Short mmCIF file of C-alpha atoms in Angstrom, two decimals:
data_model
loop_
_atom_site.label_atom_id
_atom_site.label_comp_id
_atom_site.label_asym_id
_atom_site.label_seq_id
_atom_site.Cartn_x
_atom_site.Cartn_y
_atom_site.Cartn_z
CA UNK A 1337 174.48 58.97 -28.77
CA UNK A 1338 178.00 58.77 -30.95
CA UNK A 1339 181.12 59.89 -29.56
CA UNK A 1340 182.67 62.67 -31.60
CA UNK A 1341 184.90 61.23 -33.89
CA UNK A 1342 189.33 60.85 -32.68
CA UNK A 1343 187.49 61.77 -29.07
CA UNK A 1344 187.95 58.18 -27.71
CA UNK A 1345 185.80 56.19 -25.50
CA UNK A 1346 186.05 58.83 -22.84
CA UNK A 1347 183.52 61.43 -24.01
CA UNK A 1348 180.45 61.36 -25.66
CA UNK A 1349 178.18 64.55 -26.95
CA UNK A 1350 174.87 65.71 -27.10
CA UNK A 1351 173.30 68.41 -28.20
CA UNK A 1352 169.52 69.93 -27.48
CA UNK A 1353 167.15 72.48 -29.06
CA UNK A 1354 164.43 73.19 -26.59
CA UNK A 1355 162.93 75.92 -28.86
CA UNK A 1356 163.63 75.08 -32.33
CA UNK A 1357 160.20 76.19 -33.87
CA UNK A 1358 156.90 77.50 -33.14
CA UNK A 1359 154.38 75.10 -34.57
CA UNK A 1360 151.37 74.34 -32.63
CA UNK A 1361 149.84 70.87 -33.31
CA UNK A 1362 146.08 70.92 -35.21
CA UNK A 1363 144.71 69.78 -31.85
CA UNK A 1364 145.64 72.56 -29.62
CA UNK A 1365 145.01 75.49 -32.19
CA UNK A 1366 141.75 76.82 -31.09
CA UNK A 1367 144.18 77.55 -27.76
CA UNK A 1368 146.57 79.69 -29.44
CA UNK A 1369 143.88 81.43 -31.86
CA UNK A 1370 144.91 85.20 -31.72
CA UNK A 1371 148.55 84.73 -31.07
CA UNK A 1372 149.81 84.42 -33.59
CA UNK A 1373 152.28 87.74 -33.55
CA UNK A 1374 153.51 86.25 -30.42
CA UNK A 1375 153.96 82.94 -31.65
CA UNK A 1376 156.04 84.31 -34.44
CA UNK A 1377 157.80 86.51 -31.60
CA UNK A 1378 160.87 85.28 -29.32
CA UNK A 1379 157.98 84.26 -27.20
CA UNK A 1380 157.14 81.42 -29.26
CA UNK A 1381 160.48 80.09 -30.19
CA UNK A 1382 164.04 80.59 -30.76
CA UNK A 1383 165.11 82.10 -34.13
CA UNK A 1384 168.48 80.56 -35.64
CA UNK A 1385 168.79 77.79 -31.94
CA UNK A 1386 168.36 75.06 -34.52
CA UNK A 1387 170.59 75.77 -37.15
CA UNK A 1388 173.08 76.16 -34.98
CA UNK A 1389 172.25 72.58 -32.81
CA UNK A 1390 172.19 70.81 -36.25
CA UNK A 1391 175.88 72.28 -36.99
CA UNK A 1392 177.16 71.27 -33.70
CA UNK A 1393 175.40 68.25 -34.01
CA UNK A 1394 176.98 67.64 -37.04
CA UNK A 1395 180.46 68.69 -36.91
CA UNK A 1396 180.47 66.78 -32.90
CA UNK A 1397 179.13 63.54 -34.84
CA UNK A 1398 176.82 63.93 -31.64
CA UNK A 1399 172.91 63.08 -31.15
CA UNK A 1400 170.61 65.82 -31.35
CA UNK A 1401 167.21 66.08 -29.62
CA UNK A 1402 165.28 69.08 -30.74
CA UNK A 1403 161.98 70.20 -30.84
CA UNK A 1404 159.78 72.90 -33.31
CA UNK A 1405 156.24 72.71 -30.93
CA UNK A 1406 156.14 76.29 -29.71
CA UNK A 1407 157.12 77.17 -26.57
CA UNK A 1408 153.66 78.50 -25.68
CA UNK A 1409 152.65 75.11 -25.88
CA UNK A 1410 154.70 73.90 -23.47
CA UNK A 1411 158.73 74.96 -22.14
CA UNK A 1412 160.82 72.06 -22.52
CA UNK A 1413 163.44 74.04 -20.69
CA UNK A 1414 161.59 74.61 -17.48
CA UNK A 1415 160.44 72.31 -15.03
CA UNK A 1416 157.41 71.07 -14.09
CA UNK A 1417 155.64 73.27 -11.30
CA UNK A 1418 157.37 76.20 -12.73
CA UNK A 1419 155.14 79.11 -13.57
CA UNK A 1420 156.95 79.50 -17.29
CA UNK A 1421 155.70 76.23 -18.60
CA UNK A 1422 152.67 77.08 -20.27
CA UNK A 1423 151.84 80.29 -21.63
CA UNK A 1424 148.94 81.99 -19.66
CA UNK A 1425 146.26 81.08 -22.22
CA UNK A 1426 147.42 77.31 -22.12
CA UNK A 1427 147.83 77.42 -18.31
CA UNK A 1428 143.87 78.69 -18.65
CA UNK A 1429 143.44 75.25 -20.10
CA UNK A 1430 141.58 72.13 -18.48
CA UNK A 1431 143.97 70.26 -16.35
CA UNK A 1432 143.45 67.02 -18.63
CA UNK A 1433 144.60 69.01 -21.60
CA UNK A 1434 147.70 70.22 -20.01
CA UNK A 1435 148.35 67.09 -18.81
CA UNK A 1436 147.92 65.31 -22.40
CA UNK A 1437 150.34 68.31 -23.55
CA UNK A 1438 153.23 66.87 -20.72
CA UNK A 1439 152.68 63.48 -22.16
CA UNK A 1440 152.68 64.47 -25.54
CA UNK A 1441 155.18 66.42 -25.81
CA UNK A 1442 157.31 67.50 -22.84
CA UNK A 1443 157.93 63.97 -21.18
CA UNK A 1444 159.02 62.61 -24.41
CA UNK A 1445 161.93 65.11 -24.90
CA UNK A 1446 163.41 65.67 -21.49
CA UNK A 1447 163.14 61.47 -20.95
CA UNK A 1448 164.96 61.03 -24.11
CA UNK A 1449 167.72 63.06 -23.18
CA UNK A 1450 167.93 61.90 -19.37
CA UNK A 1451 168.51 58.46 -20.79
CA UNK A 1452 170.67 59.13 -23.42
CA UNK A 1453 173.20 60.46 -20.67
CA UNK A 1454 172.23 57.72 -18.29
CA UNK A 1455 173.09 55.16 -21.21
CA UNK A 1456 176.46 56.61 -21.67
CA UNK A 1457 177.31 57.43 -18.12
CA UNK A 1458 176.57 53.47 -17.90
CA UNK A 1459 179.02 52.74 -20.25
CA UNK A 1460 181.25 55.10 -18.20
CA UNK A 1461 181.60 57.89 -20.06
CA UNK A 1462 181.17 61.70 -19.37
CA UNK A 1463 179.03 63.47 -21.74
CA UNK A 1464 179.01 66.80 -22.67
CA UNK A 1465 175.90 68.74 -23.35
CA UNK A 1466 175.49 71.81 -25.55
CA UNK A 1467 171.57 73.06 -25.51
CA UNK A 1468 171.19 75.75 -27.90
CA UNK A 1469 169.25 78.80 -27.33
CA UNK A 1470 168.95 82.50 -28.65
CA UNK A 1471 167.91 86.06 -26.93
CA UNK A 1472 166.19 88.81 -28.01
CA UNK A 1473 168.44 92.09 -28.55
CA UNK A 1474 166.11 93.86 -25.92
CA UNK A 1475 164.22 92.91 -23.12
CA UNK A 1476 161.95 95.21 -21.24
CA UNK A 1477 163.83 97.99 -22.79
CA UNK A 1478 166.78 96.88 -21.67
CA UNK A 1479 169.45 96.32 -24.17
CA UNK A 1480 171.23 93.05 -23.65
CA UNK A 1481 175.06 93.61 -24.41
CA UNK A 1482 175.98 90.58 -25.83
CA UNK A 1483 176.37 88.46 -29.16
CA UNK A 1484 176.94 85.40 -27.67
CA UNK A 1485 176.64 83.61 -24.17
CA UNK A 1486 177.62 80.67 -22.04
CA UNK A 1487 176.08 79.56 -19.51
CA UNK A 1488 176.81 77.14 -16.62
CA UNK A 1489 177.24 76.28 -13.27
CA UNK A 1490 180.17 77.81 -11.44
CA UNK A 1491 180.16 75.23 -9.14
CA UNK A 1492 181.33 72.40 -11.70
CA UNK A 1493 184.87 72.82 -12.63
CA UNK A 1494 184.26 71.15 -16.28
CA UNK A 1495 181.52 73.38 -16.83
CA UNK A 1496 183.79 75.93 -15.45
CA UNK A 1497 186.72 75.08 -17.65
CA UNK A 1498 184.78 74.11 -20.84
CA UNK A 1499 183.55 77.65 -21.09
CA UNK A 1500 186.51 79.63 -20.23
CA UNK A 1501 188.46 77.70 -22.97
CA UNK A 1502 185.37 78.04 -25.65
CA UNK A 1503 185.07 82.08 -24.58
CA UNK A 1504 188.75 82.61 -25.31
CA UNK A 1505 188.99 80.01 -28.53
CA UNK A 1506 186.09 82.15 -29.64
CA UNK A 1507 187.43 85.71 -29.02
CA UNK A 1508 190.77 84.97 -30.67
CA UNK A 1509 188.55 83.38 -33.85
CA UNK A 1510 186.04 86.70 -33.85
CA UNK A 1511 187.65 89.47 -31.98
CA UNK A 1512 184.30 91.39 -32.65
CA UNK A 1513 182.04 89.72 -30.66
CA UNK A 1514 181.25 90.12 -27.56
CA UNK A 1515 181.13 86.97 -25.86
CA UNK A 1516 180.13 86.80 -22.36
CA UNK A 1517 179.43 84.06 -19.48
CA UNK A 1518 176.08 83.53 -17.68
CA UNK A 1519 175.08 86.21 -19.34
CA UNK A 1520 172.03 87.18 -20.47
CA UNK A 1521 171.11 84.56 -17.84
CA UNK A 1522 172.74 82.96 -14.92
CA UNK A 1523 173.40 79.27 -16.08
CA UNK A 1524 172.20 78.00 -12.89
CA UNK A 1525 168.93 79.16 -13.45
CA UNK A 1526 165.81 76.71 -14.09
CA UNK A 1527 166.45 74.59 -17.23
CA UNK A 1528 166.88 71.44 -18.42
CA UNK A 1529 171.08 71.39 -17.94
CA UNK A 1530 169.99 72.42 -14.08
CA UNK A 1531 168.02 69.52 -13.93
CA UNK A 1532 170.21 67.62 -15.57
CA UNK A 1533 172.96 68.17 -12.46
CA UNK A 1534 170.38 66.79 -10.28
CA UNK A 1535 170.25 63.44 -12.17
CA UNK A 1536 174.57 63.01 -12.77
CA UNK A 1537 178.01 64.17 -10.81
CA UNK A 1538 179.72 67.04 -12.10
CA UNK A 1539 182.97 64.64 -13.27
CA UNK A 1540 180.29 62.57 -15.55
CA UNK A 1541 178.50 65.20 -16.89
CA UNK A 1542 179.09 68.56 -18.01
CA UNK A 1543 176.14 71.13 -19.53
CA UNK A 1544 176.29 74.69 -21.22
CA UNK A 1545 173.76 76.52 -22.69
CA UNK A 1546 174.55 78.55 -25.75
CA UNK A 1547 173.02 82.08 -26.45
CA UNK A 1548 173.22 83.79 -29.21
CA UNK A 1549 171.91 87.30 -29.73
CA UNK A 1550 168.76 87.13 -32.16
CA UNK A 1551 170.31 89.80 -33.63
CA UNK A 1552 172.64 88.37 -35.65
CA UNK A 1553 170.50 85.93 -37.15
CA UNK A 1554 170.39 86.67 -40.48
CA UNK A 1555 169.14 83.83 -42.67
CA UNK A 1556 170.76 82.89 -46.24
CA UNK A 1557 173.68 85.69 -45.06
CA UNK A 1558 177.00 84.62 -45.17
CA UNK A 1559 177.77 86.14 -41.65
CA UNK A 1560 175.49 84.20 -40.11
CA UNK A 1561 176.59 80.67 -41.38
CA UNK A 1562 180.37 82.24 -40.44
CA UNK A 1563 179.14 83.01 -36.81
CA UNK A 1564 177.88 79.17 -36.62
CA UNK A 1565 180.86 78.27 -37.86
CA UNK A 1566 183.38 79.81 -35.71
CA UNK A 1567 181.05 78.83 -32.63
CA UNK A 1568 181.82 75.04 -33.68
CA UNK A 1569 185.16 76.11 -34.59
CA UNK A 1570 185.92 77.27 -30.83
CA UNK A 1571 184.24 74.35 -29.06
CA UNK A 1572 186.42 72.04 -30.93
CA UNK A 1573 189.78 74.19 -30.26
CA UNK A 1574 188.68 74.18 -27.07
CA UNK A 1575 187.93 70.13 -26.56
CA UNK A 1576 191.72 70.21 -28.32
CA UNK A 1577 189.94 68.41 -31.55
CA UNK A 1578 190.86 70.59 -34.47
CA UNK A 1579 188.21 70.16 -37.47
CA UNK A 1580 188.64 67.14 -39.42
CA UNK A 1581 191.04 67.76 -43.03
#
């Protein structure tokens, strides 16, 4: 994990992309045979969650962990025991091929990241943790009013703090958008920056998940690479680390 760069030895950053594609391995195919309007749905990933880790990533000179293994496959951003982390036809599975599936592919991820924070943490610094996500416009009918989110636990002052400052840095760079916080999910619900509080004091490590509305995710349009780039814009305004000349 590098520290971002003029940050000192005090902070270090990560970022994560739970649901950065939709592939399913060869192996596990025949599982998934049928579905694959679902896989190409907000079901099976996260459209636009990984271009917009990799320019955080890159503009933070911070580590990124991502994944493109569908979500169907497994959740990376749920725990285990929860009923979201296989789709129903993989949860229909033998319990040997699930398990190979954790080992594969969930276990690797989630124990990379754990000690990647533990490592720094170590070294006595607090890390801050961006895992991007985006949301479907509409769920259950239900029209989510929102371009982008931030989500995190209220009960963490630097979680607290971080996204106050990054909602207002980003409001005053986009006055359009409607930015809200834990919102179009509470950010203490089940997911890997939850678990992630388990494992590490609020004063050592700090984690928000960013949302952004699917609907804005326009590929090879210039508003879209200007809505990553004020995003990164804001977080650094807000860390008081104005982009590099």
């Amino acid at each position: 994990m590098r520290a971002m760069t003029g940050a000192g030895n005090g902070h270090s950053f990560l970022i994560t992309c739970e649901h950065g594609g939709n592939r399913v391995p060869p192996r596990y195919r025949d599982c998934l045979a049928g579905h694959e309007a679902l896989l190409a749905s907000h079901r099976g990933y996260d459209p636009g969650a990984l271009a917009m880790a990799r320019d955080l990533a890159h503009e933070l000179q911070a580590s990124l962990i991502y994944a493109t293994t569908s979500r169907l496959l497994v959740d990376l951003n749920r725990t285990r025991g929860h009923p979201g982390l296989h789709c129903e036809t993989i949860r229909a599975q033998p319990e040997a091929t699930r398990c190979e599936i954790i080992d594969r592919y969930y276990l690797p991820f989630r124990t990379r990241a754990e000690r990647l924070i533990a490592a720094e943490v170590a070294a006595g610094r607090r890390v801050i943790h961006v895992s991007s996500h985006s949301f479907t416009p509409v769920l259950d009918g239900v029209v989510r009013r929102a371009d982008v989110g931030l989500l995190y636990d209220p009960s963490r002052p630097g979680e607290t703090a971080l996204c106050a400052e990054w909602l207002a840095c980003l409001r005053r760079r986009s006055p359009a958008l409607t930015v809200r916080r834990n919102y179009p999910y509470t950010g203490k619900s089940d997911g890997l920056t939850a678990y992630l509080r388990r494992c590490f004091p609020a004063e050592l490590y700090v984690g928000v998940e960013l949302e952004l509305n699917q609907r804005l995710i326009r590929p090879r349009q210039r508003a879209w690479r200007d809505l990553r780039a004020d995003v990164v814009a804001a977080l650094r305004e807000a860390l008081g680390r104005p982009a590099p000349r």
